[in-house]
PDB file of C-alpha atoms and ligand atoms in Angstrom:
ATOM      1  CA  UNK A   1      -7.317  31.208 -25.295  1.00 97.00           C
ATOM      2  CA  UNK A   2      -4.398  28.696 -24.823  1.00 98.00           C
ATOM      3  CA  UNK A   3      -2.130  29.016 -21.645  1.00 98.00           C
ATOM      4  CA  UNK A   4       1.686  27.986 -21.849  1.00 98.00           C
ATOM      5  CA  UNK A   5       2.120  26.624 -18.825  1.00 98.00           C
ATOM      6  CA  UNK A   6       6.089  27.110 -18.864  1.00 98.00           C
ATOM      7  CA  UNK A   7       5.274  30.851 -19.429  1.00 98.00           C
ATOM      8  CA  UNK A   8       3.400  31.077 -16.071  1.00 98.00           C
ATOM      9  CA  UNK A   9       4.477  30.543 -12.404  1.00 97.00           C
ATOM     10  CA  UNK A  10       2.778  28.003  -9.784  1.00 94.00           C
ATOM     11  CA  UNK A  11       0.331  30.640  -8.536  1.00 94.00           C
ATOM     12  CA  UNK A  12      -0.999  31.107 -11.704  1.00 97.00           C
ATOM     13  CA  UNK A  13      -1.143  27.353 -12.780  1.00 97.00           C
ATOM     14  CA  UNK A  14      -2.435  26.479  -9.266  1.00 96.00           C
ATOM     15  CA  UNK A  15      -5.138  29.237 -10.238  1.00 96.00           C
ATOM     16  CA  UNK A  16      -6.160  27.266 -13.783  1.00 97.00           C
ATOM     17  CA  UNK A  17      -6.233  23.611 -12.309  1.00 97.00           C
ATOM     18  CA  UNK A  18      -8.221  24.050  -9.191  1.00 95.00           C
ATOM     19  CA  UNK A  19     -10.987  26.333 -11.117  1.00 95.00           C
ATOM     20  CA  UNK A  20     -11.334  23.832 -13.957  1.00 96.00           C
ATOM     21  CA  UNK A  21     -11.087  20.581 -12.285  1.00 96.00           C
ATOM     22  CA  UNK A  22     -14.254  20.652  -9.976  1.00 95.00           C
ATOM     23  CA  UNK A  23     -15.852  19.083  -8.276  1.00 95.00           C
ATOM     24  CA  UNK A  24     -12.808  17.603  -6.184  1.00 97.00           C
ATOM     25  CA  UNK A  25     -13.027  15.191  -3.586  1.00 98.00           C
ATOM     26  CA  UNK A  26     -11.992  16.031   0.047  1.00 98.00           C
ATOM     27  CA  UNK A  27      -9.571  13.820   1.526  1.00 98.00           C
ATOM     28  CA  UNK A  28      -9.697  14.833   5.923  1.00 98.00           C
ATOM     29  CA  UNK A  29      -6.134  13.536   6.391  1.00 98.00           C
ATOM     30  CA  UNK A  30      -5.462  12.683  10.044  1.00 98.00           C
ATOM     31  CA  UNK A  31      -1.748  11.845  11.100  1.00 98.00           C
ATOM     32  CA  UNK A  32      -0.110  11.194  14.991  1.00 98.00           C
ATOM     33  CA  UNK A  33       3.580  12.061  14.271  1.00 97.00           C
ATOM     34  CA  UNK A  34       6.794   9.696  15.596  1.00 97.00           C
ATOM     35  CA  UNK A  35       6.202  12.538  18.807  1.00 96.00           C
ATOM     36  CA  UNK A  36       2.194  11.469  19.180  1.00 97.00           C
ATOM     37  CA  UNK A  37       0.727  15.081  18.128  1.00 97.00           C
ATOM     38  CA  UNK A  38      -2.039  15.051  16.293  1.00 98.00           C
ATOM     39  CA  UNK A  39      -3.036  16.707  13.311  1.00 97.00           C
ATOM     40  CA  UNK A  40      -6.071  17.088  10.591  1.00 98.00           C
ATOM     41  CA  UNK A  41      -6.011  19.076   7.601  1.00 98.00           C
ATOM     42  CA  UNK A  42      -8.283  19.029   4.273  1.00 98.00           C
ATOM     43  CA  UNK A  43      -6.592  17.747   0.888  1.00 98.00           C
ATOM     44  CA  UNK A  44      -8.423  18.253  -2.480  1.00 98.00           C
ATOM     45  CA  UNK A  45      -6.028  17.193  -4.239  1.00 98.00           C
ATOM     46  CA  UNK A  46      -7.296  13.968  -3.913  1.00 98.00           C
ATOM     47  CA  UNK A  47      -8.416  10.502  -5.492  1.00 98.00           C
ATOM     48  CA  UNK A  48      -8.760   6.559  -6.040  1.00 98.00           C
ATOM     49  CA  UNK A  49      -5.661   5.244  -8.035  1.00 98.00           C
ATOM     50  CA  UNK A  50      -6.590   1.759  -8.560  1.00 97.00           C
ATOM     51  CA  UNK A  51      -7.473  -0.914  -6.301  1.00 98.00           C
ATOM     52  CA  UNK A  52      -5.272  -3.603  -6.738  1.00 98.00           C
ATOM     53  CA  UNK A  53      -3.280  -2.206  -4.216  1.00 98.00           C
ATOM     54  CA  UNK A  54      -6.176  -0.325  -3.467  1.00 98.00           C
ATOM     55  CA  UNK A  55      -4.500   3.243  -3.340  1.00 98.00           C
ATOM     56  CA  UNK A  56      -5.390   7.016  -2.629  1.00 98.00           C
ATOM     57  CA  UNK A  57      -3.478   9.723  -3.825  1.00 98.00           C
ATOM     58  CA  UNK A  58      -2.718  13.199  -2.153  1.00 99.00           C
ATOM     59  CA  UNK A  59      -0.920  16.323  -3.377  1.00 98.00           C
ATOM     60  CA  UNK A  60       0.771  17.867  -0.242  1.00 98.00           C
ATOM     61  CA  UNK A  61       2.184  20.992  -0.888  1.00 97.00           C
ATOM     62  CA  UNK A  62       5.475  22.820   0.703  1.00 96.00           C
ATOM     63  CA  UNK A  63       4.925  24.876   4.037  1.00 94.00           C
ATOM     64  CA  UNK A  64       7.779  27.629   4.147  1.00 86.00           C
ATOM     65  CA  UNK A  65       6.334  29.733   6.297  1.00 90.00           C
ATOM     66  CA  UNK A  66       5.100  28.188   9.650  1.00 89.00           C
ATOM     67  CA  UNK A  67       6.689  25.195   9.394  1.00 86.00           C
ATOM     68  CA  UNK A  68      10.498  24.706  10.710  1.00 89.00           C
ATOM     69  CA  UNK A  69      10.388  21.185   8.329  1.00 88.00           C
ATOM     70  CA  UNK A  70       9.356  23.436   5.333  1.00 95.00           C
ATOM     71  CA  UNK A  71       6.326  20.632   4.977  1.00 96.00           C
ATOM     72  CA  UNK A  72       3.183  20.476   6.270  1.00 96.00           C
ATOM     73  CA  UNK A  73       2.470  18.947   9.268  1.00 95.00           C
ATOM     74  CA  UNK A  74       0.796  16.284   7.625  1.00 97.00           C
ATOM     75  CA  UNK A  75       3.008  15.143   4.868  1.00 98.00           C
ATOM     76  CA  UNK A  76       5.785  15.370   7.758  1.00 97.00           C
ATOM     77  CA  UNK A  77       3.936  12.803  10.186  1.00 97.00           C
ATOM     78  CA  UNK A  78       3.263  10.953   7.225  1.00 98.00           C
ATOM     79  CA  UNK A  79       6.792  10.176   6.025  1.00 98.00           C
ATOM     80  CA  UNK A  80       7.961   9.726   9.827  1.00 98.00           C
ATOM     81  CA  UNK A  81       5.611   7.155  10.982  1.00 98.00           C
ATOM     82  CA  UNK A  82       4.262   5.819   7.377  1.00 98.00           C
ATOM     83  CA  UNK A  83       0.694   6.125   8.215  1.00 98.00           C
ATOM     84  CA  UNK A  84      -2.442   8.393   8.033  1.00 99.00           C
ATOM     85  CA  UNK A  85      -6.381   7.968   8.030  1.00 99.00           C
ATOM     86  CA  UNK A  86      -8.495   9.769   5.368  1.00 99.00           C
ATOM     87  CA  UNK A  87     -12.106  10.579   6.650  1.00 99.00           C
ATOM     88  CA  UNK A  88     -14.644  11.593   3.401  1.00 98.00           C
ATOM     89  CA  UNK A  89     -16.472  15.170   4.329  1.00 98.00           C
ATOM     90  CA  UNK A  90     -20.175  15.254   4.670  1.00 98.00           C
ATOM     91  CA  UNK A  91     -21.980  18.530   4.719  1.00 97.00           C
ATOM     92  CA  UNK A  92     -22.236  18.490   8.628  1.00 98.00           C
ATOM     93  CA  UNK A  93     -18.690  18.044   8.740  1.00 98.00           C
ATOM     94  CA  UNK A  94     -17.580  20.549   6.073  1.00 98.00           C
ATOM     95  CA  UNK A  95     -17.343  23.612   8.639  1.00 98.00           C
ATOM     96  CA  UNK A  96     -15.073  22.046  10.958  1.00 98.00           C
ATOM     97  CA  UNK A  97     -13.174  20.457   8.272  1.00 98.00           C
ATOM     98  CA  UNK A  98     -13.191  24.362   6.646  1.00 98.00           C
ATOM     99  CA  UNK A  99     -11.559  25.370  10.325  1.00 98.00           C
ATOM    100  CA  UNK A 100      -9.071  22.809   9.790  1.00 98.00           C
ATOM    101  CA  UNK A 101      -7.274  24.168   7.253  1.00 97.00           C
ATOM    102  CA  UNK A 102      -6.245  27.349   9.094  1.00 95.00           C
ATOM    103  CA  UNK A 103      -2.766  28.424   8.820  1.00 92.00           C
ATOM    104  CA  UNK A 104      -2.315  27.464  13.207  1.00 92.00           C
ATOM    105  CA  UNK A 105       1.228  27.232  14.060  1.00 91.00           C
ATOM    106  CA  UNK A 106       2.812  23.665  13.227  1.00 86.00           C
ATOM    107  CA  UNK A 107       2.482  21.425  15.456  1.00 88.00           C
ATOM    108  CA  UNK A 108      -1.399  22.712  16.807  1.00 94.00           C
ATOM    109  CA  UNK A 109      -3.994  19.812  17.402  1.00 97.00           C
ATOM    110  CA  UNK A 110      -6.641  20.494  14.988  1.00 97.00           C
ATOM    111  CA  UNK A 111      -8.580  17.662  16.341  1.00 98.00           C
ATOM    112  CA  UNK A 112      -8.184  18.987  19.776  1.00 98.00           C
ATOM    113  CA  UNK A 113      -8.516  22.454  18.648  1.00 97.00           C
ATOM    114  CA  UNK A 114     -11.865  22.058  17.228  1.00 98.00           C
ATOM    115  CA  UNK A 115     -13.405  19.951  19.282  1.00 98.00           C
ATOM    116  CA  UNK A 116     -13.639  17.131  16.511  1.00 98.00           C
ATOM    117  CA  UNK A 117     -14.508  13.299  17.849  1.00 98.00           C
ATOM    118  CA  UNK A 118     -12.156  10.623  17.027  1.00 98.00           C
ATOM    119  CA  UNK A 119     -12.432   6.741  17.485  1.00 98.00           C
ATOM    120  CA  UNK A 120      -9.280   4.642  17.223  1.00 98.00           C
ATOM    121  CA  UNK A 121      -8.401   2.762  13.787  1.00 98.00           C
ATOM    122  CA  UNK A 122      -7.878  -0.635  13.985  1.00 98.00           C
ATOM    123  CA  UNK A 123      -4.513  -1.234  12.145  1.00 98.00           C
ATOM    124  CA  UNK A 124      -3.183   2.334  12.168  1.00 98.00           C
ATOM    125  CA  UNK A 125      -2.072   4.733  14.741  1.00 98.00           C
ATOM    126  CA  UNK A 126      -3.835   7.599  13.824  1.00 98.00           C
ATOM    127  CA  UNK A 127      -7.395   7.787  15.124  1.00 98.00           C
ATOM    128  CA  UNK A 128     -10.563   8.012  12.786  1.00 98.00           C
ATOM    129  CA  UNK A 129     -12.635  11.359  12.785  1.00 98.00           C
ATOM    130  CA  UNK A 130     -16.291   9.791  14.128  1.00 98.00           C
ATOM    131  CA  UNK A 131     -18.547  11.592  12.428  1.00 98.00           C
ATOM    132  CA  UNK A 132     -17.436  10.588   8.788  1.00 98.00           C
ATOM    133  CA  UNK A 133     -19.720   8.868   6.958  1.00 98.00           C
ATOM    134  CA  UNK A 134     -16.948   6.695   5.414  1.00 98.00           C
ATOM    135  CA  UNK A 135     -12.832   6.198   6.678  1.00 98.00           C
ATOM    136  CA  UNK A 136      -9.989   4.997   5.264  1.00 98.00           C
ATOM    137  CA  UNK A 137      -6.814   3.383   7.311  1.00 99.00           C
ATOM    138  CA  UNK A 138      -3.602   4.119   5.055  1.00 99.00           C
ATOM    139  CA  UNK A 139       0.038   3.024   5.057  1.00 99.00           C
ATOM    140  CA  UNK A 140       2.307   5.085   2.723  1.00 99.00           C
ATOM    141  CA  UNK A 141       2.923   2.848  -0.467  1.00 98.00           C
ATOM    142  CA  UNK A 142       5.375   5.924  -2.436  1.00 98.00           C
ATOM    143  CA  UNK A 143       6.023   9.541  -1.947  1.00 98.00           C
ATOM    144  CA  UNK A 144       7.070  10.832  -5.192  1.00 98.00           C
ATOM    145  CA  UNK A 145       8.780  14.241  -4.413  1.00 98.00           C
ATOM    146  CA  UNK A 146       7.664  17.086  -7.100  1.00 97.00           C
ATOM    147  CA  UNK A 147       9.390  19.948  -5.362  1.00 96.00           C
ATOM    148  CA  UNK A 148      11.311  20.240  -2.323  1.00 96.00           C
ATOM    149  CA  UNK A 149       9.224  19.630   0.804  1.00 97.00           C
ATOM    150  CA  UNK A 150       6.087  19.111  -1.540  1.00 98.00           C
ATOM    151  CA  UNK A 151       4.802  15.824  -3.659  1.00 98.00           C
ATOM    152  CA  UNK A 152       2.629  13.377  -4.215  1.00 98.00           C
ATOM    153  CA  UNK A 153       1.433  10.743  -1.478  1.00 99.00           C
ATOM    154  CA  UNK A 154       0.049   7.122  -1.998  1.00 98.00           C
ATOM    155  CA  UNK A 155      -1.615   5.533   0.218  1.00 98.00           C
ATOM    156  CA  UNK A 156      -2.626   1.489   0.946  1.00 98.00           C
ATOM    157  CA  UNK A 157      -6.019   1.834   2.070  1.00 98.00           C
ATOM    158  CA  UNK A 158      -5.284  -1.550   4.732  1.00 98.00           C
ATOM    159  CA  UNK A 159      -9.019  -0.660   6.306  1.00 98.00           C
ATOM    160  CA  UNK A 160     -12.277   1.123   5.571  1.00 98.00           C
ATOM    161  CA  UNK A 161     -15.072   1.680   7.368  1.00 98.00           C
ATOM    162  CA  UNK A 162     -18.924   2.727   5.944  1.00 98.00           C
ATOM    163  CA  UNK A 163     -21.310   3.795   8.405  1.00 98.00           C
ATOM    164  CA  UNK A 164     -23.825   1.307   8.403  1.00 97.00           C
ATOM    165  CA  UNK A 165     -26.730   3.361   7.540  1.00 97.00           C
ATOM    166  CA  UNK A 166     -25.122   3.518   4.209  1.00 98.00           C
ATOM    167  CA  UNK A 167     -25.370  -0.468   3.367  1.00 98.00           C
ATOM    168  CA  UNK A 168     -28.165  -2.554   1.863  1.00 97.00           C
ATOM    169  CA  UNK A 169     -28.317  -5.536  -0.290  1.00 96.00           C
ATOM    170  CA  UNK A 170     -30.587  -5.697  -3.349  1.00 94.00           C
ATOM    171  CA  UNK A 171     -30.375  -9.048  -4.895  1.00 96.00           C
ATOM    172  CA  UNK A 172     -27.620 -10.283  -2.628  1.00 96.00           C
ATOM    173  CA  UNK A 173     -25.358  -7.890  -3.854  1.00 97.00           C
ATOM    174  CA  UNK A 174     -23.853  -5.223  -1.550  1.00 97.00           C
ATOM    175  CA  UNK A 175     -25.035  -1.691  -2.546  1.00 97.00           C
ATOM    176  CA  UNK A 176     -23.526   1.413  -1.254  1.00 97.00           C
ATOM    177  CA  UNK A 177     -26.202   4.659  -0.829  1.00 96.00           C
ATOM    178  CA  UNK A 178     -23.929   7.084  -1.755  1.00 95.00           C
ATOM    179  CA  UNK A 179     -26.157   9.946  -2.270  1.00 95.00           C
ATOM    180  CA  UNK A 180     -26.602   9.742   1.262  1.00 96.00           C
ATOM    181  CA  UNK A 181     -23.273  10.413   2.736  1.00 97.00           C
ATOM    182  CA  UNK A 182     -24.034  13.637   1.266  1.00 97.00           C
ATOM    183  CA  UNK A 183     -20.640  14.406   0.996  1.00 97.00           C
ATOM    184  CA  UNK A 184     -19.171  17.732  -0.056  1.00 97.00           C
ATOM    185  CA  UNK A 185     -16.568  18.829  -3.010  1.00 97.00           C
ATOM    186  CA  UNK A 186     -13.983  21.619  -3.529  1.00 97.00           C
ATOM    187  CA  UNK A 187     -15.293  23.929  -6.164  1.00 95.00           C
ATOM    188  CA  UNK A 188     -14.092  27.034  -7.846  1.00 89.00           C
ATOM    189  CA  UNK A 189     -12.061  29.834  -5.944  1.00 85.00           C
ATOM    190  CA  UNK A 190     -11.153  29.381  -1.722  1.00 86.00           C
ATOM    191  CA  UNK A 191     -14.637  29.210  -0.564  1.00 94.00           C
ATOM    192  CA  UNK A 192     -16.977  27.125  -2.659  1.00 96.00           C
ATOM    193  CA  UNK A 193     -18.292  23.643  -2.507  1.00 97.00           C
ATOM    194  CA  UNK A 194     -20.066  21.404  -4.709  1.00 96.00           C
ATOM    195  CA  UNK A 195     -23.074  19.188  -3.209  1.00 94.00           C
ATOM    196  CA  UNK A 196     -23.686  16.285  -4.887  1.00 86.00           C
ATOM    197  CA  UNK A 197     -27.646  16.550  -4.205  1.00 87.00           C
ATOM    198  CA  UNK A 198     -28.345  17.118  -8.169  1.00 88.00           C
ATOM    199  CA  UNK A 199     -27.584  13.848 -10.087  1.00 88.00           C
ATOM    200  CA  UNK A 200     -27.664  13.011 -13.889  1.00 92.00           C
ATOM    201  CA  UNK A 201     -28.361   9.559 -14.723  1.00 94.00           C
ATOM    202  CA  UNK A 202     -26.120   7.980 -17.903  1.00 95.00           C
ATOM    203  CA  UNK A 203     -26.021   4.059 -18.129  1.00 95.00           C
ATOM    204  CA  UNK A 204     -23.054   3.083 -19.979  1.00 95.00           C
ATOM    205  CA  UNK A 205     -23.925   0.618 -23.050  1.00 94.00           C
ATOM    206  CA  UNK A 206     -22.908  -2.488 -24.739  1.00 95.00           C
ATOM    207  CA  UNK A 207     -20.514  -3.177 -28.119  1.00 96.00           C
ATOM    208  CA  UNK A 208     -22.697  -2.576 -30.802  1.00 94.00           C
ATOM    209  CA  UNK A 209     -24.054   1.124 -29.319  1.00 94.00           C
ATOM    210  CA  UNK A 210     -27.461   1.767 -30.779  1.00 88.00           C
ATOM    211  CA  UNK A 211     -28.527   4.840 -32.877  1.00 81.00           C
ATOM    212  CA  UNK A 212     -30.436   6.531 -30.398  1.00 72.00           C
TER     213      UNK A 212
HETATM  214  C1  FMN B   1     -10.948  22.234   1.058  1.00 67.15           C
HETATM  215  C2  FMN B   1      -9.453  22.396   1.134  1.00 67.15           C
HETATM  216  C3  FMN B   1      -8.638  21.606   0.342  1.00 67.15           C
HETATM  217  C4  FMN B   1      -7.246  21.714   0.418  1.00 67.15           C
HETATM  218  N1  FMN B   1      -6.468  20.924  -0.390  1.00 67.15           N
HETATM  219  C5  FMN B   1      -5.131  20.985  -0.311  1.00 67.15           C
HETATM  220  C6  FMN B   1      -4.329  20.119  -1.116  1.00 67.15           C
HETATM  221  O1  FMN B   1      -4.828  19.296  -1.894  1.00 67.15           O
HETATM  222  N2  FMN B   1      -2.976  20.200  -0.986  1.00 67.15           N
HETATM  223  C7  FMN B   1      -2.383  21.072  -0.115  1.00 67.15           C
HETATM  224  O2  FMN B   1      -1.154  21.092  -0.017  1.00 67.15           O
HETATM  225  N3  FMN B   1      -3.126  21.907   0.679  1.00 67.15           N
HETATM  226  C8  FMN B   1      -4.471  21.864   0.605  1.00 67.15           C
HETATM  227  N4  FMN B   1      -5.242  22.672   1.398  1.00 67.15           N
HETATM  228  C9  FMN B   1      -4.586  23.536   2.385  1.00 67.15           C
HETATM  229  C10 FMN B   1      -4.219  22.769   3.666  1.00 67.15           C
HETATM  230  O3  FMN B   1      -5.376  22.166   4.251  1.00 67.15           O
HETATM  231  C11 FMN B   1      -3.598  23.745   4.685  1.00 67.15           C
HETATM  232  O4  FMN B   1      -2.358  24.193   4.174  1.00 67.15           O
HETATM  233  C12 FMN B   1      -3.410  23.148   6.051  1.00 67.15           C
HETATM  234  O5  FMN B   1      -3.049  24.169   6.961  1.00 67.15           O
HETATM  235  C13 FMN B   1      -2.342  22.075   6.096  1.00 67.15           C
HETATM  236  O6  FMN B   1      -2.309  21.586   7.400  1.00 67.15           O
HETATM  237  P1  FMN B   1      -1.125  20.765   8.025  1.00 67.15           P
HETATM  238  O7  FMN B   1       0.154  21.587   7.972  1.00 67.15           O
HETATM  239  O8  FMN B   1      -1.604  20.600   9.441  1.00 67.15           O
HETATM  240  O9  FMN B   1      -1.011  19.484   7.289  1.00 67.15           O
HETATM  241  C14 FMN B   1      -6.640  22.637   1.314  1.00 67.15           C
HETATM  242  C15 FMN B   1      -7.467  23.459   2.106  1.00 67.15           C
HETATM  243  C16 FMN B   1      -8.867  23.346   2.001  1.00 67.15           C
HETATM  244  C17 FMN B   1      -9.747  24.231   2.848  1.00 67.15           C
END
């Protein structure tokens, strides 16, 4: 069955996207606005968009109803102050982070709110969420407005920080154990997440590929 996409509205094309494209990454965005509050909300619509500037990219959405701006309290400290810390999601994490997203009045201190520990960044404002496996420091790069109130952010990452558990060396080359951040995805419908416990091996292979 092929969808039109100009035939539906954003509901329903919201609907499509976020059940097909799973597993998405979880960006925890923290932002201190030009007033110092607080805030951290999830953000799935999420990625790596090159690294040379090495940039993340985040969908905000509008906020008409609770938020006198019309944006979200995130993507509104963001474009005030230009900066914003992304904190990856383990499991652990993923029922606070869950809590985070609740529709609280703008301007409420999820951090605060749910008890979450920070540590300060290091070339940012905005503090780091301490029990993240891995952090990124940002500095807006572009905000590319899709709608009003609503678009696309990218972000520097200036600073990152792995937990140190996560870093080894095998042949004096850095290696990363990623399995073990045990980080969590968005999946289909409001409430699911994907683990990344269940991997599938591919190694990619050289110009001439062989027959097998
Ligand atoms: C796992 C998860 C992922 C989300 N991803 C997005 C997203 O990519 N874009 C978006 O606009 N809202 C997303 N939301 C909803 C926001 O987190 C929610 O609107 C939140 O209240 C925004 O907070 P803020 O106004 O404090 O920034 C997501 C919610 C959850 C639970």
């Amino acid at each position: 069955m092929q969808f039109d996409m100009s035939k539906l509205d954003a509901a329903e094309r919201y609907k499509l996207l976020v059940n097909t494209i799973t597993p998405r990454p979880i960006a925890w965005v923290v932002t201190q606005d030009a007033a110092g509050n607080r805030n951290a909300a999830p953000y799935s619509f999420f990625n790596a968009m090159g690294s040379d500037p090495a940039l993340v990219a985040i969908f905000m959405g509008p906020d008409d109803v609770r938020s006198p701006s019309g944006q979200k309290d995130s993507l509104r400290a963001i474009r005030e102050t230009g900066e914003f810390t992304v904190a990856l999601v383990s499991e652990d994490d993923a029922p606070k982070m869950v809590r985070s997203a609740t529709d609280a009045p703008a301007g409420v201190d999820e951090l605060a709110l749910l008890d979450i520990p920070t540590r300060p960044a290091s070339m940012v404002t905005p503090p780091l969420i301490a029990s993240a496996p891995v952090t990124y420091e940002c500095r807006l790069w572009q905000f590319i407005e899709t709608t009003a109130n609503a678009g696309i952010v990218l972000g520097e990452v200036v600073a990152m920080d792995i937990d140190d558990r996560l870093l080894g060396e095998e042949n004096g080359r850095l290696r990363i154990d990623a399995p073990a951040m045990k980080l969590v995805g968005r999946a289909h419908g409001a409430g699911w997440y994907w683990r990344g416990s269940d991997q599938l091996r591919i190694d990619r292979q050289n110009w001439p590929l062989d027959q097998t």
